Amino acid sequence: MSDPHHTQRIPRGVLLGAAMMILLSIGLAAAARRAHLREATVLPPPPLRSIELRFADRPDGAIAVLAADTGRPVSQFAPRTNGFVRGVLRGLFRVRKLESLDRDGRFRLAREASGRLSLTDLQTGRRVDLDSFGPTNAAAFAQILEASPSPSETAP
């Protein structure tokens, strides 16, 4: 006896259609990858303004914000205030601790060309988009940038 299921044939058009869909999928994936590689080589525009900082804990619980190059105070956060600033710094310092890095490394606070504010840990490369947490939270860091001397004020 012959099994009727073994005598069925898949129409040639269906096989060609499936093969074309597979080739189209592979082609689209390759094109997307190529486009992504091209995007990755484009450098972002330079920030509108940036400053390199260090943050230091004070014995009274305050956080001192220091210019990285000179060590001059830029700003200070009083004890038990500015929970957002403390939380962001705690997260960045935790990564440094996990990677066995020095606490005295530099951070770059920048107003990007897009107008957004970011804080980058220059030791780990971690970047925090501060505007993502709302204007009130970002304002705490914006105040540091505004309090820092502009490049013309620091020129000899």
PDB file of C-alpha atoms in Angstrom:
ATOM      1  CA  MET A   1       0.000   0.000   0.000  1.00  0.00           C
ATOM      2  CA  SER A   2       1.157   3.417  -0.824  1.00  0.00           C
ATOM      3  CA  ASP A   3       0.876   6.227   1.731  1.00  0.00           C
ATOM      4  CA  PRO A   4      -0.874   9.231   0.147  1.00  0.00           C
ATOM      5  CA  HIS A   5       1.211  11.695   2.217  1.00  0.00           C
ATOM      6  CA  HIS A   6       4.475  10.599   0.609  1.00  0.00           C
ATOM      7  CA  THR A   7       3.206  11.216  -2.871  1.00  0.00           C
ATOM      8  CA  GLN A   8       2.311  14.870  -2.278  1.00  0.00           C
ATOM      9  CA  ARG A   9       4.573  17.398  -3.899  1.00  0.00           C
ATOM     10  CA  ILE A  10       5.172  20.993  -2.810  1.00  0.00           C
ATOM     11  CA  PRO A  11       4.378  23.300  -5.698  1.00  0.00           C
ATOM     12  CA  ARG A  12       7.440  24.859  -7.301  1.00  0.00           C
ATOM     13  CA  GLY A  13       6.073  28.394  -6.820  1.00  0.00           C
ATOM     14  CA  VAL A  14       5.834  27.911  -3.041  1.00  0.00           C
ATOM     15  CA  LEU A  15       9.452  26.705  -2.877  1.00  0.00           C
ATOM     16  CA  LEU A  16      10.660  29.644  -4.971  1.00  0.00           C
ATOM     17  CA  GLY A  17       8.671  32.080  -2.810  1.00  0.00           C
ATOM     18  CA  ALA A  18      10.185  30.651   0.392  1.00  0.00           C
ATOM     19  CA  ALA A  19      13.689  30.819  -1.078  1.00  0.00           C
ATOM     20  CA  MET A  20      13.146  34.461  -2.111  1.00  0.00           C
ATOM     21  CA  MET A  21      11.913  35.367   1.398  1.00  0.00           C
ATOM     22  CA  ILE A  22      15.009  33.771   2.951  1.00  0.00           C
ATOM     23  CA  LEU A  23      17.337  35.616   0.565  1.00  0.00           C
ATOM     24  CA  LEU A  24      15.468  38.881   1.126  1.00  0.00           C
ATOM     25  CA  SER A  25      15.794  38.471   4.920  1.00  0.00           C
ATOM     26  CA  ILE A  26      19.525  37.825   4.662  1.00  0.00           C
ATOM     27  CA  GLY A  27      19.948  40.817   2.336  1.00  0.00           C
ATOM     28  CA  LEU A  28      18.019  43.162   4.617  1.00  0.00           C
ATOM     29  CA  ALA A  29      20.013  42.024   7.652  1.00  0.00           C
ATOM     30  CA  ALA A  30      23.284  42.638   5.799  1.00  0.00           C
ATOM     31  CA  ALA A  31      22.137  46.090   4.654  1.00  0.00           C
ATOM     32  CA  ALA A  32      21.065  47.038   8.183  1.00  0.00           C
ATOM     33  CA  ARG A  33      24.405  45.903   9.585  1.00  0.00           C
ATOM     34  CA  ARG A  34      26.308  47.877   6.961  1.00  0.00           C
ATOM     35  CA  ALA A  35      24.223  50.987   7.722  1.00  0.00           C
ATOM     36  CA  HIS A  36      24.833  50.550  11.456  1.00  0.00           C
ATOM     37  CA  LEU A  37      28.593  50.304  10.911  1.00  0.00           C
ATOM     38  CA  ARG A  38      28.514  53.503   8.891  1.00  0.00           C
ATOM     39  CA  GLU A  39      26.610  55.274  11.711  1.00  0.00           C
ATOM     40  CA  ALA A  40      29.093  54.050  14.310  1.00  0.00           C
ATOM     41  CA  THR A  41      31.991  55.744  12.530  1.00  0.00           C
ATOM     42  CA  VAL A  42      30.319  59.169  12.621  1.00  0.00           C
ATOM     43  CA  LEU A  43      31.668  61.159  15.556  1.00  0.00           C
ATOM     44  CA  PRO A  44      29.159  63.063  17.666  1.00  0.00           C
ATOM     45  CA  PRO A  45      29.413  66.848  17.512  1.00  0.00           C
ATOM     46  CA  PRO A  46      31.523  68.463  20.235  1.00  0.00           C
ATOM     47  CA  PRO A  47      29.665  69.603  23.351  1.00  0.00           C
ATOM     48  CA  LEU A  48      28.562  73.222  23.684  1.00  0.00           C
ATOM     49  CA  ARG A  49      30.294  73.380  27.042  1.00  0.00           C
ATOM     50  CA  SER A  50      32.028  70.857  29.271  1.00  0.00           C
ATOM     51  CA  ILE A  51      34.155  70.692  32.383  1.00  0.00           C
ATOM     52  CA  GLU A  52      36.195  67.913  33.924  1.00  0.00           C
ATOM     53  CA  LEU A  53      35.480  67.416  37.601  1.00  0.00           C
ATOM     54  CA  ARG A  54      36.371  65.385  40.635  1.00  0.00           C
ATOM     55  CA  PHE A  55      33.993  64.758  43.523  1.00  0.00           C
ATOM     56  CA  ALA A  56      35.221  64.467  47.100  1.00  0.00           C
ATOM     57  CA  ASP A  57      33.380  63.488  50.267  1.00  0.00           C
ATOM     58  CA  ARG A  58      33.894  65.881  53.173  1.00  0.00           C
ATOM     59  CA  PRO A  59      34.038  64.726  56.807  1.00  0.00           C
ATOM     60  CA  ASP A  60      30.772  66.553  57.588  1.00  0.00           C
ATOM     61  CA  GLY A  61      28.905  64.637  54.832  1.00  0.00           C
ATOM     62  CA  ALA A  62      29.099  67.373  52.202  1.00  0.00           C
ATOM     63  CA  ILE A  63      30.230  66.650  48.637  1.00  0.00           C
ATOM     64  CA  ALA A  64      32.869  68.982  47.217  1.00  0.00           C
ATOM     65  CA  VAL A  65      32.904  69.479  43.456  1.00  0.00           C
ATOM     66  CA  LEU A  66      36.426  70.283  42.283  1.00  0.00           C
ATOM     67  CA  ALA A  67      37.900  71.321  38.946  1.00  0.00           C
ATOM     68  CA  ALA A  68      39.889  68.257  37.869  1.00  0.00           C
ATOM     69  CA  ASP A  69      42.928  70.182  36.604  1.00  0.00           C
ATOM     70  CA  THR A  70      43.390  72.660  39.431  1.00  0.00           C
ATOM     71  CA  GLY A  71      41.563  71.108  42.365  1.00  0.00           C
ATOM     72  CA  ARG A  72      39.779  74.431  42.874  1.00  0.00           C
ATOM     73  CA  PRO A  73      36.284  74.192  44.379  1.00  0.00           C
ATOM     74  CA  VAL A  74      33.533  74.683  41.816  1.00  0.00           C
ATOM     75  CA  SER A  75      30.541  73.870  43.984  1.00  0.00           C
ATOM     76  CA  GLN A  76      29.523  71.998  47.111  1.00  0.00           C
ATOM     77  CA  PHE A  77      26.465  70.046  48.187  1.00  0.00           C
ATOM     78  CA  ALA A  78      25.543  70.305  51.842  1.00  0.00           C
ATOM     79  CA  PRO A  79      25.116  67.178  53.961  1.00  0.00           C
ATOM     80  CA  ARG A  80      21.825  65.298  53.502  1.00  0.00           C
ATOM     81  CA  THR A  81      20.838  67.333  50.404  1.00  0.00           C
ATOM     82  CA  ASN A  82      20.731  66.704  46.655  1.00  0.00           C
ATOM     83  CA  GLY A  83      19.725  63.069  46.741  1.00  0.00           C
ATOM     84  CA  PHE A  84      19.757  62.840  42.944  1.00  0.00           C
ATOM     85  CA  VAL A  85      23.386  63.996  42.687  1.00  0.00           C
ATOM     86  CA  ARG A  86      24.377  61.595  45.452  1.00  0.00           C
ATOM     87  CA  GLY A  87      22.524  58.717  43.785  1.00  0.00           C
ATOM     88  CA  VAL A  88      24.146  59.267  40.380  1.00  0.00           C
ATOM     89  CA  LEU A  89      27.601  59.517  41.944  1.00  0.00           C
ATOM     90  CA  ARG A  90      26.988  56.446  44.122  1.00  0.00           C
ATOM     91  CA  GLY A  91      26.154  54.423  41.017  1.00  0.00           C
ATOM     92  CA  LEU A  92      29.222  55.616  39.114  1.00  0.00           C
ATOM     93  CA  PHE A  93      31.542  55.052  42.064  1.00  0.00           C
ATOM     94  CA  ARG A  94      30.079  51.577  42.586  1.00  0.00           C
ATOM     95  CA  VAL A  95      31.140  50.646  39.041  1.00  0.00           C
ATOM     96  CA  ARG A  96      34.627  51.970  39.779  1.00  0.00           C
ATOM     97  CA  LYS A  97      34.794  49.886  42.932  1.00  0.00           C
ATOM     98  CA  LEU A  98      33.690  46.749  41.064  1.00  0.00           C
ATOM     99  CA  GLU A  99      36.419  47.384  38.489  1.00  0.00           C
ATOM    100  CA  SER A 100      39.008  48.131  41.245  1.00  0.00           C
ATOM    101  CA  LEU A 101      39.544  51.683  39.988  1.00  0.00           C
ATOM    102  CA  ASP A 102      40.651  54.759  41.915  1.00  0.00           C
ATOM    103  CA  ARG A 103      37.943  57.014  43.410  1.00  0.00           C
ATOM    104  CA  ASP A 104      39.841  60.158  42.406  1.00  0.00           C
ATOM    105  CA  GLY A 105      39.261  59.789  38.670  1.00  0.00           C
ATOM    106  CA  ARG A 106      37.785  62.478  36.484  1.00  0.00           C
ATOM    107  CA  PHE A 107      34.242  63.005  35.285  1.00  0.00           C
ATOM    108  CA  ARG A 108      33.136  65.139  32.355  1.00  0.00           C
ATOM    109  CA  LEU A 109      29.976  67.183  32.804  1.00  0.00           C
ATOM    110  CA  ALA A 110      28.793  68.417  29.404  1.00  0.00           C
ATOM    111  CA  ARG A 111      26.011  70.328  27.737  1.00  0.00           C
ATOM    112  CA  GLU A 112      25.806  68.398  24.471  1.00  0.00           C
ATOM    113  CA  ALA A 113      25.210  70.045  21.080  1.00  0.00           C
ATOM    114  CA  SER A 114      21.645  68.700  21.339  1.00  0.00           C
ATOM    115  CA  GLY A 115      21.203  70.729  24.540  1.00  0.00           C
ATOM    116  CA  ARG A 116      21.092  67.637  26.768  1.00  0.00           C
ATOM    117  CA  LEU A 117      23.209  67.376  29.891  1.00  0.00           C
ATOM    118  CA  SER A 118      25.449  64.348  30.477  1.00  0.00           C
ATOM    119  CA  LEU A 119      27.938  63.114  33.055  1.00  0.00           C
ATOM    120  CA  THR A 120      30.655  60.730  31.845  1.00  0.00           C
ATOM    121  CA  ASP A 121      33.039  58.771  34.040  1.00  0.00           C
ATOM    122  CA  LEU A 122      36.295  59.110  32.120  1.00  0.00           C
ATOM    123  CA  GLN A 123      37.794  56.026  33.802  1.00  0.00           C
ATOM    124  CA  THR A 124      35.013  53.574  32.985  1.00  0.00           C
ATOM    125  CA  GLY A 125      33.435  55.294  29.974  1.00  0.00           C
ATOM    126  CA  ARG A 126      29.988  55.117  31.593  1.00  0.00           C
ATOM    127  CA  ARG A 127      27.736  57.997  30.544  1.00  0.00           C
ATOM    128  CA  VAL A 128      24.580  59.181  32.287  1.00  0.00           C
ATOM    129  CA  ASP A 129      22.064  61.246  30.321  1.00  0.00           C
ATOM    130  CA  LEU A 130      20.960  63.515  33.154  1.00  0.00           C
ATOM    131  CA  ASP A 131      17.955  64.986  31.331  1.00  0.00           C
ATOM    132  CA  SER A 132      16.396  61.519  31.320  1.00  0.00           C
ATOM    133  CA  PHE A 133      15.603  62.006  35.005  1.00  0.00           C
ATOM    134  CA  GLY A 134      13.611  65.219  34.490  1.00  0.00           C
ATOM    135  CA  PRO A 135      14.427  68.918  34.515  1.00  0.00           C
ATOM    136  CA  THR A 136      14.517  69.292  38.298  1.00  0.00           C
ATOM    137  CA  ASN A 137      17.102  66.551  38.730  1.00  0.00           C
ATOM    138  CA  ALA A 138      19.182  67.695  35.751  1.00  0.00           C
ATOM    139  CA  ALA A 139      19.153  71.243  37.169  1.00  0.00           C
ATOM    140  CA  ALA A 140      21.271  70.089  40.121  1.00  0.00           C
ATOM    141  CA  PHE A 141      24.072  69.210  37.687  1.00  0.00           C
ATOM    142  CA  ALA A 142      23.377  72.193  35.422  1.00  0.00           C
ATOM    143  CA  GLN A 143      24.108  74.443  38.389  1.00  0.00           C
ATOM    144  CA  ILE A 144      27.616  72.911  38.602  1.00  0.00           C
ATOM    145  CA  LEU A 145      28.243  73.633  34.928  1.00  0.00           C
ATOM    146  CA  GLU A 146      26.996  77.191  35.318  1.00  0.00           C
ATOM    147  CA  ALA A 147      29.162  77.728  38.425  1.00  0.00           C
ATOM    148  CA  SER A 148      32.305  76.511  36.656  1.00  0.00           C
ATOM    149  CA  PRO A 149      34.548  79.120  35.071  1.00  0.00           C
ATOM    150  CA  SER A 150      34.308  79.375  31.306  1.00  0.00           C
ATOM    151  CA  PRO A 151      37.473  78.595  29.322  1.00  0.00           C
ATOM    152  CA  SER A 152      38.153  82.322  28.821  1.00  0.00           C
ATOM    153  CA  GLU A 153      38.071  82.845  32.614  1.00  0.00           C
ATOM    154  CA  THR A 154      40.664  80.113  33.187  1.00  0.00           C
ATOM    155  CA  ALA A 155      43.050  81.172  30.395  1.00  0.00           C
ATOM    156  CA  PRO A 156      46.413  82.546  31.656  1.00  0.00           C
TER     157      PRO A 156
END
